[in-house]
mmCIF file of N, CA and C in Angstrom:
data_model
loop_
_atom_site.group_PDB
_atom_site.id
_atom_site.type_symbol
_atom_site.label_atom_id
_atom_site.label_comp_id
_atom_site.label_asym_id
_atom_site.label_seq_id
_atom_site.Cartn_x
_atom_site.Cartn_y
_atom_site.Cartn_z
ATOM 1 N N MET J 1 0.830 -1.172 0.000
ATOM 2 C CA MET J 1 0.000 0.000 0.000
ATOM 3 C C MET J 1 0.878 1.240 0.000
ATOM 4 N N ILE J 2 0.523 2.191 -0.772
ATOM 5 C CA ILE J 2 1.250 3.458 -0.810
ATOM 6 C C ILE J 2 0.413 4.493 -0.072
ATOM 7 N N ASP J 3 0.997 5.106 0.938
ATOM 8 C CA ASP J 3 0.328 6.160 1.689
ATOM 9 C C ASP J 3 0.927 7.488 1.232
ATOM 10 N N TYR J 4 0.144 8.281 0.551
ATOM 11 C CA TYR J 4 0.645 9.497 -0.082
ATOM 12 C C TYR J 4 0.710 10.702 0.857
ATOM 13 N N LYS J 5 0.476 10.515 2.152
ATOM 14 C CA LYS J 5 0.567 11.638 3.090
ATOM 15 C C LYS J 5 1.976 12.215 3.054
ATOM 16 N N LYS J 6 2.056 13.526 3.165
ATOM 17 C CA LYS J 6 3.341 14.215 3.062
ATOM 18 C C LYS J 6 4.378 13.665 4.039
ATOM 19 N N GLU J 7 3.985 13.354 5.262
ATOM 20 C CA GLU J 7 4.945 12.871 6.255
ATOM 21 C C GLU J 7 5.492 11.482 5.934
ATOM 22 N N ASN J 8 4.880 10.774 5.000
ATOM 23 C CA ASN J 8 5.345 9.445 4.609
ATOM 24 C C ASN J 8 6.203 9.459 3.352
ATOM 25 N N ARG J 9 6.348 10.584 2.715
ATOM 26 C CA ARG J 9 7.086 10.659 1.458
ATOM 27 C C ARG J 9 8.584 10.521 1.687
ATOM 28 N N ILE J 10 9.171 9.636 0.896
ATOM 29 C CA ILE J 10 10.631 9.451 0.949
ATOM 30 C C ILE J 10 11.257 9.674 -0.422
ATOM 31 N N GLY J 11 10.440 10.076 -1.369
ATOM 32 C CA GLY J 11 10.898 10.307 -2.728
ATOM 33 C C GLY J 11 9.715 10.584 -3.625
ATOM 34 N N ALA J 12 9.890 10.332 -4.906
ATOM 35 C CA ALA J 12 8.829 10.588 -5.882
ATOM 36 C C ALA J 12 8.650 9.372 -6.778
ATOM 37 N N ILE J 13 7.407 8.931 -6.940
ATOM 38 C CA ILE J 13 7.083 7.819 -7.838
ATOM 39 C C ILE J 13 6.860 8.390 -9.229
ATOM 40 N N SER J 14 7.573 7.832 -10.198
ATOM 41 C CA SER J 14 7.391 8.297 -11.572
ATOM 42 C C SER J 14 6.620 7.277 -12.415
ATOM 43 N N ILE J 15 6.743 5.995 -12.064
ATOM 44 C CA ILE J 15 6.069 4.942 -12.830
ATOM 45 C C ILE J 15 5.583 3.857 -11.871
ATOM 46 N N ASN J 16 4.340 3.419 -12.047
ATOM 47 C CA ASN J 16 3.783 2.286 -11.312
ATOM 48 C C ASN J 16 3.306 1.309 -12.377
ATOM 49 N N SER J 17 4.097 0.258 -12.636
ATOM 50 C CA SER J 17 3.815 -0.653 -13.744
ATOM 51 C C SER J 17 3.820 -2.100 -13.264
ATOM 52 N N VAL J 18 3.579 -3.034 -14.182
ATOM 53 C CA VAL J 18 3.592 -4.450 -13.833
ATOM 54 C C VAL J 18 4.980 -4.910 -13.400
ATOM 55 N N GLU J 19 6.024 -4.202 -13.817
ATOM 56 C CA GLU J 19 7.388 -4.558 -13.416
ATOM 57 C C GLU J 19 7.757 -3.993 -12.054
ATOM 58 N N GLY J 20 6.945 -3.140 -11.490
ATOM 59 C CA GLY J 20 7.223 -2.563 -10.178
ATOM 60 C C GLY J 20 6.977 -1.072 -10.142
ATOM 61 N N ILE J 21 7.324 -0.485 -9.011
ATOM 62 C CA ILE J 21 7.197 0.954 -8.810
ATOM 63 C C ILE J 21 8.578 1.553 -8.976
ATOM 64 N N PHE J 22 8.672 2.602 -9.779
ATOM 65 C CA PHE J 22 9.956 3.232 -10.073
ATOM 66 C C PHE J 22 9.881 4.717 -9.744
ATOM 67 N N GLY J 23 10.996 5.260 -9.309
ATOM 68 C CA GLY J 23 11.042 6.676 -9.000
ATOM 69 C C GLY J 23 12.398 7.051 -8.442
ATOM 70 N N THR J 24 12.412 8.126 -7.693
ATOM 71 C CA THR J 24 13.655 8.603 -7.092
ATOM 72 C C THR J 24 13.492 8.705 -5.589
ATOM 73 N N LEU J 25 14.555 8.414 -4.882
ATOM 74 C CA LEU J 25 14.604 8.490 -3.430
ATOM 75 C C LEU J 25 15.198 9.834 -3.050
ATOM 76 N N SER J 26 14.628 10.481 -2.030
ATOM 77 C CA SER J 26 15.168 11.769 -1.610
ATOM 78 C C SER J 26 16.591 11.577 -1.077
ATOM 79 N N GLN J 27 17.400 12.612 -1.195
ATOM 80 C CA GLN J 27 18.783 12.541 -0.732
ATOM 81 C C GLN J 27 18.841 12.249 0.760
ATOM 82 N N GLU J 28 17.937 12.841 1.523
ATOM 83 C CA GLU J 28 17.896 12.616 2.972
ATOM 84 C C GLU J 28 17.680 11.138 3.289
ATOM 85 N N GLU J 29 16.772 10.506 2.604
ATOM 86 C CA GLU J 29 16.507 9.079 2.812
ATOM 87 C C GLU J 29 17.674 8.233 2.306
ATOM 88 N N ALA J 30 18.243 8.615 1.177
ATOM 89 C CA ALA J 30 19.380 7.876 0.620
ATOM 90 C C ALA J 30 20.558 7.891 1.583
ATOM 91 N N ASP J 31 20.753 8.995 2.272
ATOM 92 C CA ASP J 31 21.849 9.110 3.235
ATOM 93 C C ASP J 31 21.672 8.181 4.428
ATOM 94 N N GLU J 32 20.443 7.748 4.682
ATOM 95 C CA GLU J 32 20.141 6.867 5.813
ATOM 96 C C GLU J 32 20.392 5.395 5.501
ATOM 97 N N ILE J 33 20.563 5.053 4.239
ATOM 98 C CA ILE J 33 20.747 3.655 3.837
ATOM 99 C C ILE J 33 22.079 3.140 4.351
ATOM 100 N N GLN J 34 22.008 1.995 5.007
ATOM 101 C CA GLN J 34 23.212 1.355 5.511
ATOM 102 C C GLN J 34 23.463 0.091 4.706
ATOM 103 N N GLY J 35 24.706 -0.310 4.633
ATOM 104 C CA GLY J 35 25.043 -1.519 3.892
ATOM 105 C C GLY J 35 25.518 -1.178 2.496
ATOM 106 N N GLU J 36 25.751 -2.227 1.739
ATOM 107 C CA GLU J 36 26.281 -2.054 0.391
ATOM 108 C C GLU J 36 25.318 -2.637 -0.637
ATOM 109 N N ALA J 37 25.414 -2.110 -1.841
ATOM 110 C CA ALA J 37 24.594 -2.616 -2.932
ATOM 111 C C ALA J 37 25.008 -4.051 -3.252
ATOM 112 N N LEU J 38 24.050 -4.849 -3.686
ATOM 113 C CA LEU J 38 24.312 -6.235 -4.078
ATOM 114 C C LEU J 38 24.495 -6.330 -5.586
ATOM 115 N N PRO J 39 25.326 -7.263 -6.026
ATOM 116 C CA PRO J 39 25.408 -7.488 -7.472
ATOM 117 C C PRO J 39 24.111 -8.107 -7.981
ATOM 118 N N VAL J 40 23.844 -7.917 -9.250
ATOM 119 C CA VAL J 40 22.643 -8.448 -9.887
ATOM 120 C C VAL J 40 22.923 -9.839 -10.432
ATOM 121 N N GLY J 41 22.023 -10.771 -10.143
ATOM 122 C CA GLY J 41 22.090 -12.115 -10.711
ATOM 123 C C GLY J 41 21.165 -12.197 -11.909
ATOM 124 N N LEU J 42 21.713 -12.503 -13.072
ATOM 125 C CA LEU J 42 20.914 -12.598 -14.291
ATOM 126 C C LEU J 42 20.122 -13.903 -14.327
ATOM 127 N N LYS J 43 19.098 -13.942 -15.146
ATOM 128 C CA LYS J 43 18.216 -15.115 -15.236
ATOM 129 C C LYS J 43 18.991 -16.417 -15.397
ATOM 130 N N GLN J 44 20.005 -16.412 -16.255
ATOM 131 C CA GLN J 44 20.744 -17.646 -16.523
ATOM 132 C C GLN J 44 21.588 -18.098 -15.335
ATOM 133 N N GLU J 45 21.781 -17.240 -14.332
ATOM 134 C CA GLU J 45 22.533 -17.601 -13.135
ATOM 135 C C GLU J 45 21.638 -18.194 -12.049
ATOM 136 N N VAL J 46 20.343 -17.966 -12.141
ATOM 137 C CA VAL J 46 19.401 -18.430 -11.124
ATOM 138 C C VAL J 46 19.189 -19.930 -11.265
ATOM 139 N N LYS J 47 19.239 -20.624 -10.137
ATOM 140 C CA LYS J 47 19.092 -22.083 -10.123
ATOM 141 C C LYS J 47 17.991 -22.483 -9.145
ATOM 142 N N LYS J 48 17.372 -23.617 -9.403
ATOM 143 C CA LYS J 48 16.444 -24.179 -8.418
ATOM 144 C C LYS J 48 17.252 -24.528 -7.175
ATOM 145 N N GLY J 49 16.614 -24.387 -6.014
ATOM 146 C CA GLY J 49 17.294 -24.702 -4.772
ATOM 147 C C GLY J 49 17.218 -23.555 -3.786
ATOM 148 N N GLU J 50 18.123 -23.565 -2.817
ATOM 149 C CA GLU J 50 18.070 -22.612 -1.712
ATOM 150 C C GLU J 50 18.310 -21.176 -2.162
ATOM 151 N N ALA J 51 17.576 -20.282 -1.533
ATOM 152 C CA ALA J 51 17.716 -18.841 -1.746
ATOM 153 C C ALA J 51 17.197 -18.170 -0.470
ATOM 154 N N GLN J 52 17.132 -16.860 -0.470
ATOM 155 C CA GLN J 52 16.625 -16.124 0.685
ATOM 156 C C GLN J 52 15.741 -14.975 0.206
ATOM 157 N N ILE J 53 14.826 -14.565 1.076
ATOM 158 C CA ILE J 53 14.130 -13.304 0.869
ATOM 159 C C ILE J 53 14.536 -12.388 2.006
ATOM 160 N N LEU J 54 14.609 -11.112 1.713
ATOM 161 C CA LEU J 54 14.955 -10.093 2.700
ATOM 162 C C LEU J 54 13.680 -9.327 2.985
ATOM 163 N N SER J 55 13.201 -9.428 4.222
ATOM 164 C CA SER J 55 11.925 -8.811 4.545
ATOM 165 C C SER J 55 11.924 -8.294 5.973
ATOM 166 N N CYS J 56 11.125 -7.280 6.179
ATOM 167 C CA CYS J 56 10.975 -6.671 7.501
ATOM 168 C C CYS J 56 9.544 -6.935 7.955
ATOM 169 N N LEU J 57 9.388 -7.684 9.020
ATOM 170 C CA LEU J 57 8.050 -8.057 9.475
ATOM 171 C C LEU J 57 7.497 -7.137 10.550
ATOM 172 N N GLU J 58 8.343 -6.332 11.122
ATOM 173 C CA GLU J 58 7.893 -5.426 12.176
ATOM 174 C C GLU J 58 8.253 -4.008 11.785
ATOM 175 N N GLU J 59 7.334 -3.071 12.072
ATOM 176 C CA GLU J 59 7.533 -1.683 11.653
ATOM 177 C C GLU J 59 8.881 -1.116 12.048
ATOM 178 N N ASP J 60 9.305 -1.364 13.263
ATOM 179 C CA ASP J 60 10.563 -0.778 13.722
ATOM 180 C C ASP J 60 11.727 -1.772 13.675
ATOM 181 N N GLY J 61 11.488 -2.957 13.146
ATOM 182 C CA GLY J 61 12.533 -3.974 13.080
ATOM 183 C C GLY J 61 13.388 -3.830 11.840
ATOM 184 N N ALA J 62 14.549 -4.422 11.901
ATOM 185 C CA ALA J 62 15.464 -4.398 10.759
ATOM 186 C C ALA J 62 15.102 -5.534 9.801
ATOM 187 N N PRO J 63 15.342 -5.354 8.518
ATOM 188 C CA PRO J 63 15.110 -6.439 7.563
ATOM 189 C C PRO J 63 15.953 -7.662 7.929
ATOM 190 N N GLN J 64 15.377 -8.837 7.731
ATOM 191 C CA GLN J 64 16.077 -10.082 8.030
ATOM 192 C C GLN J 64 15.996 -11.018 6.835
ATOM 193 N N LEU J 65 16.984 -11.894 6.735
ATOM 194 C CA LEU J 65 16.978 -12.916 5.695
ATOM 195 C C LEU J 65 16.183 -14.126 6.154
ATOM 196 N N TYR J 66 15.344 -14.642 5.266
ATOM 197 C CA TYR J 66 14.561 -15.843 5.533
ATOM 198 C C TYR J 66 14.811 -16.828 4.388
ATOM 199 N N THR J 67 15.007 -18.088 4.733
ATOM 200 C CA THR J 67 15.323 -19.119 3.750
ATOM 201 C C THR J 67 14.087 -19.529 2.965
ATOM 202 N N ILE J 68 14.276 -19.665 1.666
ATOM 203 C CA ILE J 68 13.237 -20.167 0.769
ATOM 204 C C ILE J 68 13.879 -21.192 -0.159
ATOM 205 N N GLU J 69 13.047 -21.871 -0.915
ATOM 206 C CA GLU J 69 13.544 -22.755 -1.960
ATOM 207 C C GLU J 69 12.919 -22.315 -3.278
ATOM 208 N N ILE J 70 13.759 -22.175 -4.289
ATOM 209 C CA ILE J 70 13.254 -21.908 -5.629
ATOM 210 C C ILE J 70 12.832 -23.249 -6.207
ATOM 211 N N LYS J 71 11.535 -23.388 -6.452
ATOM 212 C CA LYS J 71 10.965 -24.658 -6.906
ATOM 213 C C LYS J 71 10.960 -24.792 -8.425
ATOM 214 N N ALA J 72 10.776 -23.659 -9.125
ATOM 215 C CA ALA J 72 10.706 -23.700 -10.589
ATOM 216 C C ALA J 72 11.080 -22.333 -11.148
ATOM 217 N N LEU J 73 11.587 -22.349 -12.364
ATOM 218 C CA LEU J 73 11.933 -21.132 -13.088
ATOM 219 C C LEU J 73 11.147 -21.122 -14.392
ATOM 220 N N HIS J 74 10.486 -20.008 -14.668
ATOM 221 C CA HIS J 74 9.686 -19.871 -15.883
ATOM 222 C C HIS J 74 10.285 -18.723 -16.694
ATOM 223 N N LEU J 75 11.286 -19.044 -17.494
ATOM 224 C CA LEU J 75 12.030 -18.016 -18.223
ATOM 225 C C LEU J 75 11.218 -17.342 -19.318
ATOM 226 N N ASP J 76 10.231 -18.041 -19.852
ATOM 227 C CA ASP J 76 9.429 -17.458 -20.924
ATOM 228 C C ASP J 76 7.947 -17.414 -20.563
ATOM 229 N N HIS J 77 7.649 -17.263 -19.286
ATOM 230 C CA HIS J 77 6.261 -17.204 -18.819
ATOM 231 C C HIS J 77 5.589 -15.975 -19.412
ATOM 232 N N ASP J 78 4.320 -16.101 -19.778
ATOM 233 C CA ASP J 78 3.611 -14.958 -20.353
ATOM 234 C C ASP J 78 3.315 -13.876 -19.313
ATOM 235 N N ASN J 79 3.419 -14.208 -18.031
ATOM 236 C CA ASN J 79 3.256 -13.223 -16.959
ATOM 237 C C ASN J 79 4.622 -13.050 -16.291
ATOM 238 N N ILE J 80 5.306 -11.932 -16.577
ATOM 239 C CA ILE J 80 6.669 -11.756 -16.082
ATOM 240 C C ILE J 80 6.744 -11.697 -14.567
ATOM 241 N N ASN J 81 5.620 -11.462 -13.901
ATOM 242 C CA ASN J 81 5.600 -11.424 -12.440
ATOM 243 C C ASN J 81 5.593 -12.813 -11.810
ATOM 244 N N ARG J 82 5.637 -13.833 -12.632
ATOM 245 C CA ARG J 82 5.609 -15.214 -12.135
ATOM 246 C C ARG J 82 6.763 -16.039 -12.696
ATOM 247 N N GLY J 83 7.917 -15.420 -12.834
ATOM 248 C CA GLY J 83 9.075 -16.099 -13.405
ATOM 249 C C GLY J 83 9.790 -17.018 -12.432
ATOM 250 N N ILE J 84 9.679 -16.716 -11.132
ATOM 251 C CA ILE J 84 10.354 -17.511 -10.102
ATOM 252 C C ILE J 84 9.284 -18.075 -9.169
ATOM 253 N N GLU J 85 9.236 -19.386 -9.053
ATOM 254 C CA GLU J 85 8.292 -20.032 -8.141
ATOM 255 C C GLU J 85 9.039 -20.391 -6.859
ATOM 256 N N ILE J 86 8.535 -19.914 -5.710
ATOM 257 C CA ILE J 86 9.254 -20.088 -4.448
ATOM 258 C C ILE J 86 8.399 -20.779 -3.391
ATOM 259 N N GLN J 87 9.093 -21.355 -2.401
ATOM 260 C CA GLN J 87 8.426 -21.923 -1.233
ATOM 261 C C GLN J 87 9.226 -21.523 -0.003
ATOM 262 N N VAL J 88 8.518 -21.008 0.998
ATOM 263 C CA VAL J 88 9.158 -20.621 2.256
ATOM 264 C C VAL J 88 9.535 -21.885 3.017
ATOM 265 N N THR J 89 10.801 -21.969 3.448
ATOM 266 C CA THR J 89 11.274 -23.105 4.241
ATOM 267 C C THR J 89 11.779 -22.659 5.610
ATOM 268 N N ASP J 90 11.895 -21.372 5.834
ATOM 269 C CA ASP J 90 12.427 -20.830 7.086
ATOM 270 C C ASP J 90 11.424 -21.026 8.219
ATOM 271 N N GLU J 91 11.823 -21.782 9.240
ATOM 272 C CA GLU J 91 10.929 -22.087 10.366
ATOM 273 C C GLU J 91 10.490 -20.829 11.118
ATOM 274 N N ARG J 92 11.385 -19.845 11.250
ATOM 275 C CA ARG J 92 11.020 -18.600 11.956
ATOM 276 C C ARG J 92 9.900 -17.873 11.231
ATOM 277 N N LEU J 93 10.019 -17.792 9.919
ATOM 278 C CA LEU J 93 9.000 -17.102 9.124
ATOM 279 C C LEU J 93 7.692 -17.879 9.117
ATOM 280 N N LEU J 94 7.790 -19.197 8.976
ATOM 281 C CA LEU J 94 6.579 -20.028 8.992
ATOM 282 C C LEU J 94 5.857 -19.925 10.329
ATOM 283 N N GLU J 95 6.613 -19.890 11.425
ATOM 284 C CA GLU J 95 6.005 -19.782 12.749
ATOM 285 C C GLU J 95 5.357 -18.416 12.953
ATOM 286 N N LYS J 96 6.019 -17.379 12.458
ATOM 287 C CA LYS J 96 5.545 -16.017 12.681
ATOM 288 C C LYS J 96 4.367 -15.641 11.783
ATOM 289 N N THR J 97 4.405 -16.051 10.496
ATOM 290 C CA THR J 97 3.380 -15.595 9.549
ATOM 291 C C THR J 97 2.648 -16.720 8.828
ATOM 292 N N GLY J 98 3.192 -17.922 8.847
ATOM 293 C CA GLY J 98 2.611 -19.018 8.086
ATOM 294 C C GLY J 98 3.075 -19.031 6.635
ATOM 295 N N GLY J 99 3.930 -18.080 6.266
ATOM 296 C CA GLY J 99 4.435 -18.026 4.892
ATOM 297 C C GLY J 99 4.484 -16.605 4.378
ATOM 298 N N ILE J 100 4.090 -16.431 3.135
ATOM 299 C CA ILE J 100 4.096 -15.124 2.487
ATOM 300 C C ILE J 100 2.797 -14.415 2.839
ATOM 301 N N VAL J 101 2.919 -13.191 3.322
ATOM 302 C CA VAL J 101 1.739 -12.427 3.739
ATOM 303 C C VAL J 101 1.709 -11.077 3.030
ATOM 304 N N GLN J 102 0.549 -10.424 3.132
ATOM 305 C CA GLN J 102 0.384 -9.097 2.548
ATOM 306 C C GLN J 102 1.470 -8.169 3.081
ATOM 307 N N GLY J 103 2.053 -7.396 2.214
ATOM 308 C CA GLY J 103 3.121 -6.492 2.601
ATOM 309 C C GLY J 103 4.500 -7.018 2.252
ATOM 310 N N MET J 104 4.597 -8.302 1.915
ATOM 311 C CA MET J 104 5.903 -8.866 1.559
ATOM 312 C C MET J 104 6.209 -8.701 0.070
ATOM 313 N N SER J 105 5.238 -8.281 -0.717
ATOM 314 C CA SER J 105 5.499 -8.029 -2.134
ATOM 315 C C SER J 105 6.616 -7.008 -2.252
ATOM 316 N N GLY J 106 7.521 -7.285 -3.130
ATOM 317 C CA GLY J 106 8.669 -6.398 -3.313
ATOM 318 C C GLY J 106 9.880 -6.802 -2.500
ATOM 319 N N SER J 107 9.714 -7.754 -1.585
ATOM 320 C CA SER J 107 10.858 -8.229 -0.805
ATOM 321 C C SER J 107 11.881 -8.835 -1.754
ATOM 322 N N PRO J 108 13.152 -8.413 -1.652
ATOM 323 C CA PRO J 108 14.181 -8.942 -2.555
ATOM 324 C C PRO J 108 14.385 -10.450 -2.381
ATOM 325 N N ILE J 109 14.636 -11.118 -3.495
ATOM 326 C CA ILE J 109 15.005 -12.530 -3.495
ATOM 327 C C ILE J 109 16.498 -12.583 -3.808
ATOM 328 N N LEU J 110 17.256 -13.263 -2.945
ATOM 329 C CA LEU J 110 18.713 -13.340 -3.075
ATOM 330 C C LEU J 110 19.140 -14.781 -3.258
ATOM 331 N N GLN J 111 20.172 -14.959 -4.086
ATOM 332 C CA GLN J 111 20.774 -16.283 -4.242
ATOM 333 C C GLN J 111 22.258 -16.091 -4.523
ATOM 334 N N ASN J 112 23.086 -16.822 -3.796
ATOM 335 C CA ASN J 112 24.545 -16.760 -3.964
ATOM 336 C C ASN J 112 25.083 -15.333 -3.872
ATOM 337 N N GLY J 113 24.537 -14.566 -2.925
ATOM 338 C CA GLY J 113 25.029 -13.210 -2.687
ATOM 339 C C GLY J 113 24.610 -12.182 -3.718
ATOM 340 N N LYS J 114 23.666 -12.543 -4.591
ATOM 341 C CA LYS J 114 23.195 -11.622 -5.627
ATOM 342 C C LYS J 114 21.692 -11.426 -5.508
ATOM 343 N N ILE J 115 21.231 -10.245 -5.912
ATOM 344 C CA ILE J 115 19.788 -10.010 -5.967
ATOM 345 C C ILE J 115 19.294 -10.554 -7.300
ATOM 346 N N ILE J 116 18.318 -11.463 -7.238
ATOM 347 C CA ILE J 116 17.843 -12.116 -8.459
ATOM 348 C C ILE J 116 16.395 -11.762 -8.781
ATOM 349 N N GLY J 117 15.682 -11.155 -7.826
ATOM 350 C CA GLY J 117 14.287 -10.826 -8.080
ATOM 351 C C GLY J 117 13.611 -10.258 -6.861
ATOM 352 N N ALA J 118 12.285 -10.247 -6.924
ATOM 353 C CA ALA J 118 11.462 -9.749 -5.825
ATOM 354 C C ALA J 118 10.166 -10.545 -5.754
ATOM 355 N N VAL J 119 9.647 -10.715 -4.546
ATOM 356 C CA VAL J 119 8.389 -11.427 -4.320
ATOM 357 C C VAL J 119 7.238 -10.635 -4.953
ATOM 358 N N THR J 120 6.345 -11.337 -5.651
ATOM 359 C CA THR J 120 5.196 -10.673 -6.276
ATOM 360 C C THR J 120 3.842 -11.210 -5.827
ATOM 361 N N HIS J 121 3.720 -12.515 -5.675
ATOM 362 C CA HIS J 121 2.416 -13.125 -5.391
ATOM 363 C C HIS J 121 2.553 -14.257 -4.371
ATOM 364 N N VAL J 122 1.456 -14.551 -3.711
ATOM 365 C CA VAL J 122 1.345 -15.719 -2.854
ATOM 366 C C VAL J 122 0.283 -16.636 -3.464
ATOM 367 N N PHE J 123 0.462 -17.943 -3.343
ATOM 368 C CA PHE J 123 -0.569 -18.881 -3.781
ATOM 369 C C PHE J 123 -1.736 -18.751 -2.802
ATOM 370 N N VAL J 124 -2.927 -18.538 -3.296
ATOM 371 C CA VAL J 124 -4.100 -18.349 -2.440
ATOM 372 C C VAL J 124 -4.340 -19.568 -1.557
ATOM 373 N N ASN J 125 -4.165 -20.757 -2.102
ATOM 374 C CA ASN J 125 -4.460 -21.974 -1.341
ATOM 375 C C ASN J 125 -3.260 -22.527 -0.576
ATOM 376 N N ASP J 126 -2.082 -21.857 -0.679
ATOM 377 C CA ASP J 126 -0.890 -22.316 0.039
ATOM 378 C C ASP J 126 0.036 -21.127 0.300
ATOM 379 N N PRO J 127 -0.101 -20.473 1.461
ATOM 380 C CA PRO J 127 0.696 -19.280 1.738
ATOM 381 C C PRO J 127 2.195 -19.541 1.899
ATOM 382 N N THR J 128 2.614 -20.812 1.899
ATOM 383 C CA THR J 128 4.045 -21.091 1.960
ATOM 384 C C THR J 128 4.687 -20.972 0.575
ATOM 385 N N ARG J 129 3.857 -20.854 -0.456
ATOM 386 C CA ARG J 129 4.359 -20.802 -1.832
ATOM 387 C C ARG J 129 3.961 -19.494 -2.494
ATOM 388 N N GLY J 130 4.771 -19.092 -3.475
ATOM 389 C CA GLY J 130 4.467 -17.865 -4.188
ATOM 390 C C GLY J 130 5.319 -17.706 -5.420
ATOM 391 N N TYR J 131 5.268 -16.500 -5.974
ATOM 392 C CA TYR J 131 6.006 -16.173 -7.185
ATOM 393 C C TYR J 131 6.875 -14.946 -6.968
ATOM 394 N N GLY J 132 7.849 -14.814 -7.853
ATOM 395 C CA GLY J 132 8.673 -13.625 -7.887
ATOM 396 C C GLY J 132 8.959 -13.219 -9.320
ATOM 397 N N ILE J 133 9.380 -11.981 -9.484
ATOM 398 C CA ILE J 133 9.783 -11.448 -10.773
ATOM 399 C C ILE J 133 11.312 -11.417 -10.807
ATOM 400 N N PHE J 134 11.895 -11.716 -11.949
ATOM 401 C CA PHE J 134 13.345 -11.621 -12.095
ATOM 402 C C PHE J 134 13.763 -10.160 -12.019
ATOM 403 N N ILE J 135 14.862 -9.875 -11.334
ATOM 404 C CA ILE J 135 15.378 -8.514 -11.242
ATOM 405 C C ILE J 135 15.694 -7.964 -12.628
ATOM 406 N N GLU J 136 16.088 -8.852 -13.515
ATOM 407 C CA GLU J 136 16.393 -8.460 -14.894
ATOM 408 C C GLU J 136 15.183 -7.801 -15.560
ATOM 409 N N ASN J 137 13.995 -8.345 -15.309
ATOM 410 C CA ASN J 137 12.774 -7.758 -15.866
ATOM 411 C C ASN J 137 12.495 -6.385 -15.257
ATOM 412 N N MET J 138 12.788 -6.251 -13.982
ATOM 413 C CA MET J 138 12.564 -4.963 -13.320
ATOM 414 C C MET J 138 13.537 -3.912 -13.851
ATOM 415 N N LEU J 139 14.782 -4.294 -14.045
ATOM 416 C CA LEU J 139 15.798 -3.346 -14.482
ATOM 417 C C LEU J 139 15.661 -2.964 -15.956
ATOM 418 N N SER J 140 14.957 -3.781 -16.743
ATOM 419 C CA SER J 140 14.794 -3.473 -18.162
ATOM 420 C C SER J 140 13.742 -2.385 -18.386
ATOM 421 N N HIS J 141 13.020 -2.035 -17.344
ATOM 422 C CA HIS J 141 11.966 -1.034 -17.478
ATOM 423 C C HIS J 141 12.540 0.356 -17.650
#
């Protein structure tokens, strides 16, 4: 959900598309970012198997890594938001939320130290499973 109240603004949205939300971050907010940028993992580098999602489950908590398994890759799927099929395997996340919940869309998907995509959907009948978009598709926008 995007809350457009002035006190919540951290930048400007220029595009809201199927590939994601794009815009600019204010310098003040950018200065607050800690850590380093991750390298990008291209589609051909992504493999089935273990990966992680980076998500923040509490308003004042720091983002944490949670283990997932990449179950399938759909390189030529007609819906680019469903290129990566994932299943949550992290016991902490399963205990806390039961799987993928509202608000986790956009959570980065990492594999082998690279950002490979972002969470997009949850399976309605199985919240432990969901889909992600390849970062490559997001960056091509």
